[in-house]
PDB file of C-alpha atoms in Angstrom:
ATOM      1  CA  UNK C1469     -25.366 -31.918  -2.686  1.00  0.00           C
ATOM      2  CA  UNK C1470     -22.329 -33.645  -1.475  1.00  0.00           C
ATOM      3  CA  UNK C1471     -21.293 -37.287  -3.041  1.00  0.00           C
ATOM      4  CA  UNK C1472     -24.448 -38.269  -4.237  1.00  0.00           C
ATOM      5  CA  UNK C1473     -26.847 -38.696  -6.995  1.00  0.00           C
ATOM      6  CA  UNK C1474     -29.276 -35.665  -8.182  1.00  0.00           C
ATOM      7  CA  UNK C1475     -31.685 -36.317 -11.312  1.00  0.00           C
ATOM      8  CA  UNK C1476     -33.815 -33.536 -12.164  1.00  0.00           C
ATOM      9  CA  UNK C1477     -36.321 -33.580 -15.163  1.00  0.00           C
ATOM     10  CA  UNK C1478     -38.771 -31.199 -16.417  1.00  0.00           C
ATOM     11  CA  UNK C1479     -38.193 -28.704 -13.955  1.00  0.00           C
ATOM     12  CA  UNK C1480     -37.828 -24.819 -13.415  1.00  0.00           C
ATOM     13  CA  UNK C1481     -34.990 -22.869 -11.783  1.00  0.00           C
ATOM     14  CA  UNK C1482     -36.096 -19.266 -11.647  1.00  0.00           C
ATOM     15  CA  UNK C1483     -34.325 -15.982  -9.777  1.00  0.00           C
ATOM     16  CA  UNK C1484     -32.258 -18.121  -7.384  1.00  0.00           C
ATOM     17  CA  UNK C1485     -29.600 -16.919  -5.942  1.00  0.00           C
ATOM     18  CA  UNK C1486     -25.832 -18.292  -4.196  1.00  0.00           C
ATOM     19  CA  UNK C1487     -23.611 -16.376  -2.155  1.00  0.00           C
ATOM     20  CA  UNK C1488     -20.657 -17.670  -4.056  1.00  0.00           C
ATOM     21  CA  UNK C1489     -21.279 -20.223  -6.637  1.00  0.00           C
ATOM     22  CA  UNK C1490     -24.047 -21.944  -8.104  1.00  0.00           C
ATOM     23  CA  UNK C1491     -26.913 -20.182  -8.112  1.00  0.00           C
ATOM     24  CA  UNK C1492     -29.227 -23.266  -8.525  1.00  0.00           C
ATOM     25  CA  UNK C1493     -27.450 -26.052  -8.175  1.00  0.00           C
ATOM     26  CA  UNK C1494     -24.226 -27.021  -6.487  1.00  0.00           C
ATOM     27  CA  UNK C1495     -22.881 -30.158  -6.409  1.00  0.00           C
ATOM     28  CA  UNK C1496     -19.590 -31.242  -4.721  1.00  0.00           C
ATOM     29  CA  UNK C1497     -18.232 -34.632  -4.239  1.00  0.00           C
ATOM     30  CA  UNK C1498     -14.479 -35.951  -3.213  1.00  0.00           C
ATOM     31  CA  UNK C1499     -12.271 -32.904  -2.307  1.00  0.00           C
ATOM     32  CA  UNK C1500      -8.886 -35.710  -2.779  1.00  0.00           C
ATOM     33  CA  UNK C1501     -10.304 -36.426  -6.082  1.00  0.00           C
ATOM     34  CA  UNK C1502      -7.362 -37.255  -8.477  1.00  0.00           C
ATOM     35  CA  UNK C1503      -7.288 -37.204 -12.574  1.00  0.00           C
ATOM     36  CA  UNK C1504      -8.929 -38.525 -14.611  1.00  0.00           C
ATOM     37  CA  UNK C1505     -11.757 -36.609 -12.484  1.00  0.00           C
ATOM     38  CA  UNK C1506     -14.813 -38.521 -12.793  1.00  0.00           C
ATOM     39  CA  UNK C1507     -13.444 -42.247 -13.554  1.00  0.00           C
ATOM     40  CA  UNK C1508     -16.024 -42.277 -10.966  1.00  0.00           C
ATOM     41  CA  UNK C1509     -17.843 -39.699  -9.759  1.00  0.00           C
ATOM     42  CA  UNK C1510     -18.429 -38.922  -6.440  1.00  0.00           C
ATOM     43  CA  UNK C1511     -21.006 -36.554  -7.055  1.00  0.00           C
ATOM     44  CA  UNK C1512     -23.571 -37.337  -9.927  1.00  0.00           C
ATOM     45  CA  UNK C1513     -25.638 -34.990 -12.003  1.00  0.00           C
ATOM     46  CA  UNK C1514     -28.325 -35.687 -14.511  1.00  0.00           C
ATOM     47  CA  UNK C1515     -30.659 -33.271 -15.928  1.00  0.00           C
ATOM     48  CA  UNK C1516     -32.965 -33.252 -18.354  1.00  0.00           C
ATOM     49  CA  UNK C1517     -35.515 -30.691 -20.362  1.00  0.00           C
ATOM     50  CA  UNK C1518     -35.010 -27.902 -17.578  1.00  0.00           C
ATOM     51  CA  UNK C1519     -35.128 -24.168 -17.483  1.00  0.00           C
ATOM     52  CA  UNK C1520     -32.687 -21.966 -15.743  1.00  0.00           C
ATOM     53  CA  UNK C1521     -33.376 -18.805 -15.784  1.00  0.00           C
ATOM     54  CA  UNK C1522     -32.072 -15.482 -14.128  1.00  0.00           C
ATOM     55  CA  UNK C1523     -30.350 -16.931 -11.141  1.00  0.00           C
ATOM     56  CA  UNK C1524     -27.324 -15.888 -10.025  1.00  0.00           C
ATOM     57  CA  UNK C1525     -24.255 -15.957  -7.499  1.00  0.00           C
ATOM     58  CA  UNK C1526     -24.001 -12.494  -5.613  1.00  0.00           C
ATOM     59  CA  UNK C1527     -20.895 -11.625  -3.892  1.00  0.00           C
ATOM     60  CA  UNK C1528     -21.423 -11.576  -0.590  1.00  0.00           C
ATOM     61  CA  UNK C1529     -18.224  -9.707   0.693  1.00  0.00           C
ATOM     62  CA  UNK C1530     -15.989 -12.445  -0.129  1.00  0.00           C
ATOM     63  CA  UNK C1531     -12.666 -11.793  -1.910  1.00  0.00           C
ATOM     64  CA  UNK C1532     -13.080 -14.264  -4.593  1.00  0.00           C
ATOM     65  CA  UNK C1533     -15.250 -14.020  -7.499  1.00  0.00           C
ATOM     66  CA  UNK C1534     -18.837 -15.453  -7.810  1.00  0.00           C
ATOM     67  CA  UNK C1535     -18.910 -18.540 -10.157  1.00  0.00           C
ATOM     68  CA  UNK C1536     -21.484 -20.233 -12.223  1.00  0.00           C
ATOM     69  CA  UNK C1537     -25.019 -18.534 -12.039  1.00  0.00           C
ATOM     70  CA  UNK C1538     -26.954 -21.751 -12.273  1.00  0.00           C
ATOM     71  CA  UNK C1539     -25.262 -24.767 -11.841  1.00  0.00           C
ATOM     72  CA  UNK C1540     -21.299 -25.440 -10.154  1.00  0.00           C
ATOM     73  CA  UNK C1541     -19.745 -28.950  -9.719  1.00  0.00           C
ATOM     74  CA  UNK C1542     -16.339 -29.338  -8.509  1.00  0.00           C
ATOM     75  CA  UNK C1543     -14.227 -32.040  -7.289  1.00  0.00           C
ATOM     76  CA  UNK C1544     -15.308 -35.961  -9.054  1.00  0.00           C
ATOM     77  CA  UNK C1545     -18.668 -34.377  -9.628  1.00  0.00           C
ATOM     78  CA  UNK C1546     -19.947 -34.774 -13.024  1.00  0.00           C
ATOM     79  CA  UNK C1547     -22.811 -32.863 -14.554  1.00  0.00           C
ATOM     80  CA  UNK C1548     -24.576 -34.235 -17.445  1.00  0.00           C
ATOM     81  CA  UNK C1549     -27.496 -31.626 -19.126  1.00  0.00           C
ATOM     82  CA  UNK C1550     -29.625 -32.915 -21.994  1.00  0.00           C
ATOM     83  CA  UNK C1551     -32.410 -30.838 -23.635  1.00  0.00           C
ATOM     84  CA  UNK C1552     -32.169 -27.955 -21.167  1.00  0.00           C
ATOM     85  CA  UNK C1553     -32.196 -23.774 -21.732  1.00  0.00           C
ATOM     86  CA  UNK C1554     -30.165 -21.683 -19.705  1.00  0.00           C
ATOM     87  CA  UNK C1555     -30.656 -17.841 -19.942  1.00  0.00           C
ATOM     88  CA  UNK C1556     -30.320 -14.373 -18.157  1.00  0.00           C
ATOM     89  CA  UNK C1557     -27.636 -16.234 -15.224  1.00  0.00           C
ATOM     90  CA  UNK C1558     -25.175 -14.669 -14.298  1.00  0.00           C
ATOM     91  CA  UNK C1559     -22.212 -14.563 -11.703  1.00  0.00           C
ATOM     92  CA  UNK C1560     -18.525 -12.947 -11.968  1.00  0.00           C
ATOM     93  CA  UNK C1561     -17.240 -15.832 -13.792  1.00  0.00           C
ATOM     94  CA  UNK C1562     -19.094 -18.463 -15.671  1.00  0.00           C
ATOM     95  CA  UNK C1563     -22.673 -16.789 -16.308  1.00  0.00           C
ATOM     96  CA  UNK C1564     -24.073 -20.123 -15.851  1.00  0.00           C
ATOM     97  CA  UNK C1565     -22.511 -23.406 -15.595  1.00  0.00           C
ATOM     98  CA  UNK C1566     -18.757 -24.297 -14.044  1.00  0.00           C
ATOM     99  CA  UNK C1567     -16.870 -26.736 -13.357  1.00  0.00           C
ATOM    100  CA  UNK C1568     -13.620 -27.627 -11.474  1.00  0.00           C
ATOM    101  CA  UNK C1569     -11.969 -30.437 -11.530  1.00  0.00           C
ATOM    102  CA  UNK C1570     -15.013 -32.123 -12.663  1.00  0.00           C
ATOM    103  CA  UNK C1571     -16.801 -32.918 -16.138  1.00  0.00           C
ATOM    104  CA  UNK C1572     -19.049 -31.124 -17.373  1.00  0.00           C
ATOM    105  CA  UNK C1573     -21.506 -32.557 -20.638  1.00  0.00           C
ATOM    106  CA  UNK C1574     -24.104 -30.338 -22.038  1.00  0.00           C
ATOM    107  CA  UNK C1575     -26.146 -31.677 -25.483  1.00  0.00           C
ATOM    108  CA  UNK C1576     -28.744 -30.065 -27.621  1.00  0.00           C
ATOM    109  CA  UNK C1577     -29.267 -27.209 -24.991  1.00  0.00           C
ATOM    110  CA  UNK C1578     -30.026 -23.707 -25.279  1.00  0.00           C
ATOM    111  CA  UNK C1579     -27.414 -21.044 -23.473  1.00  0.00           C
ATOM    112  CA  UNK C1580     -28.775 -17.643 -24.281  1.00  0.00           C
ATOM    113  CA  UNK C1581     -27.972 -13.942 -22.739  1.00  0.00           C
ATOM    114  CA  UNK C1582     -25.834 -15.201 -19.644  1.00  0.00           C
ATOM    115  CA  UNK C1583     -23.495 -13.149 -18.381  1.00  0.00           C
ATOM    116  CA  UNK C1584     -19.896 -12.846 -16.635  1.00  0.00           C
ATOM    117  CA  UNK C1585     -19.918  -9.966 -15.141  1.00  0.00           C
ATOM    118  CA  UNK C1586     -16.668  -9.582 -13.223  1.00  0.00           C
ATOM    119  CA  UNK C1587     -14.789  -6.215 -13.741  1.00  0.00           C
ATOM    120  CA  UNK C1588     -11.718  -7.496 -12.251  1.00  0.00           C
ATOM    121  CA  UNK C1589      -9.998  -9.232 -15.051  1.00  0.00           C
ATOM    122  CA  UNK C1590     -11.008 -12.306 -14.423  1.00  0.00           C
ATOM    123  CA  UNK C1591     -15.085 -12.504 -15.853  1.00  0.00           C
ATOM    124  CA  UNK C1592     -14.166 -15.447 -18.098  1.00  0.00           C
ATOM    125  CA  UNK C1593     -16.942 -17.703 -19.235  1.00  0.00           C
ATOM    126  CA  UNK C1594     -20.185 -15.670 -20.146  1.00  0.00           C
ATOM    127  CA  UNK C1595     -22.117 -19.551 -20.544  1.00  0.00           C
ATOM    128  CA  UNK C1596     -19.522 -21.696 -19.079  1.00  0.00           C
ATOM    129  CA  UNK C1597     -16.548 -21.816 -17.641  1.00  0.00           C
ATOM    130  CA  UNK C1598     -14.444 -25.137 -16.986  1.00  0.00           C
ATOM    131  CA  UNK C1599     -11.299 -25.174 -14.477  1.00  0.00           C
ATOM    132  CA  UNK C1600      -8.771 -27.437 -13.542  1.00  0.00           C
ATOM    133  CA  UNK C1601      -5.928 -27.321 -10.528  1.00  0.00           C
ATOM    134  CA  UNK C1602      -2.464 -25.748 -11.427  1.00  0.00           C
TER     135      UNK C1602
END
């Protein structure tokens, strides 16, 4: 999703997978975002009482690592995830949820056996991994 609104309740993510990032979800919203990142977002997340469970983002050749397993925002997007369990993602960086240059919010969830599995140096983040520019 690209600069616009996703609400998701009492769902199921199951064995998804990205070729980069976000196995399950990606959301993306103003690339000329500036700080403070989501004064207002341009890409909106809400969700609620969910299951992720062993997705992932497989490297498909490319020479950066795979981020976030289940869910990626970047760029004004803001992710908000109540009530939710995330287990068995994983990706090179960020098992399961990333963001860059975005907020991420995550209350009275579960983040069990994700994994970053990056050999490289860089497999930072085994639940979540949160990025900003240089």
């Amino acid at each position: 999703m690209r600069n616009s609104t996703l609400r998701v309740a009492d769902s199921l993510f199951e064995n998804n997978t990205a070729g980069w990032v976000g196995g399950a979800i990606y959301g993306y919203g103003a690339f000329s975002c500036t700080t403070p990142y989501c004064a207002a977002p341009a890409a909106d997340l809400l969700v609620v009482r969910s299951r992720f469970s062993g997705n992932s983002a497989a490297n498909t050749a490319l020479a950066a690592a795979t981020q976030a397993g289940a869910i990626h925002v970047e760029y004004c997007a803001r992710l908000r995830l109540f009530h939710s369990i995330l287990e068995d993602n994983r990706a090179e960086s960020a098992g399961a949820v990333q963001g860059f240059l975005a907020t991420v919010e995550i209350y009275d969830s579960v983040l069990r056996g994700n994994r970053a599995t990056w050999t490289g140096g860089l497999g930072a983040g085994g639940a979540v991994g949160v990025q900003s520019s240089p």
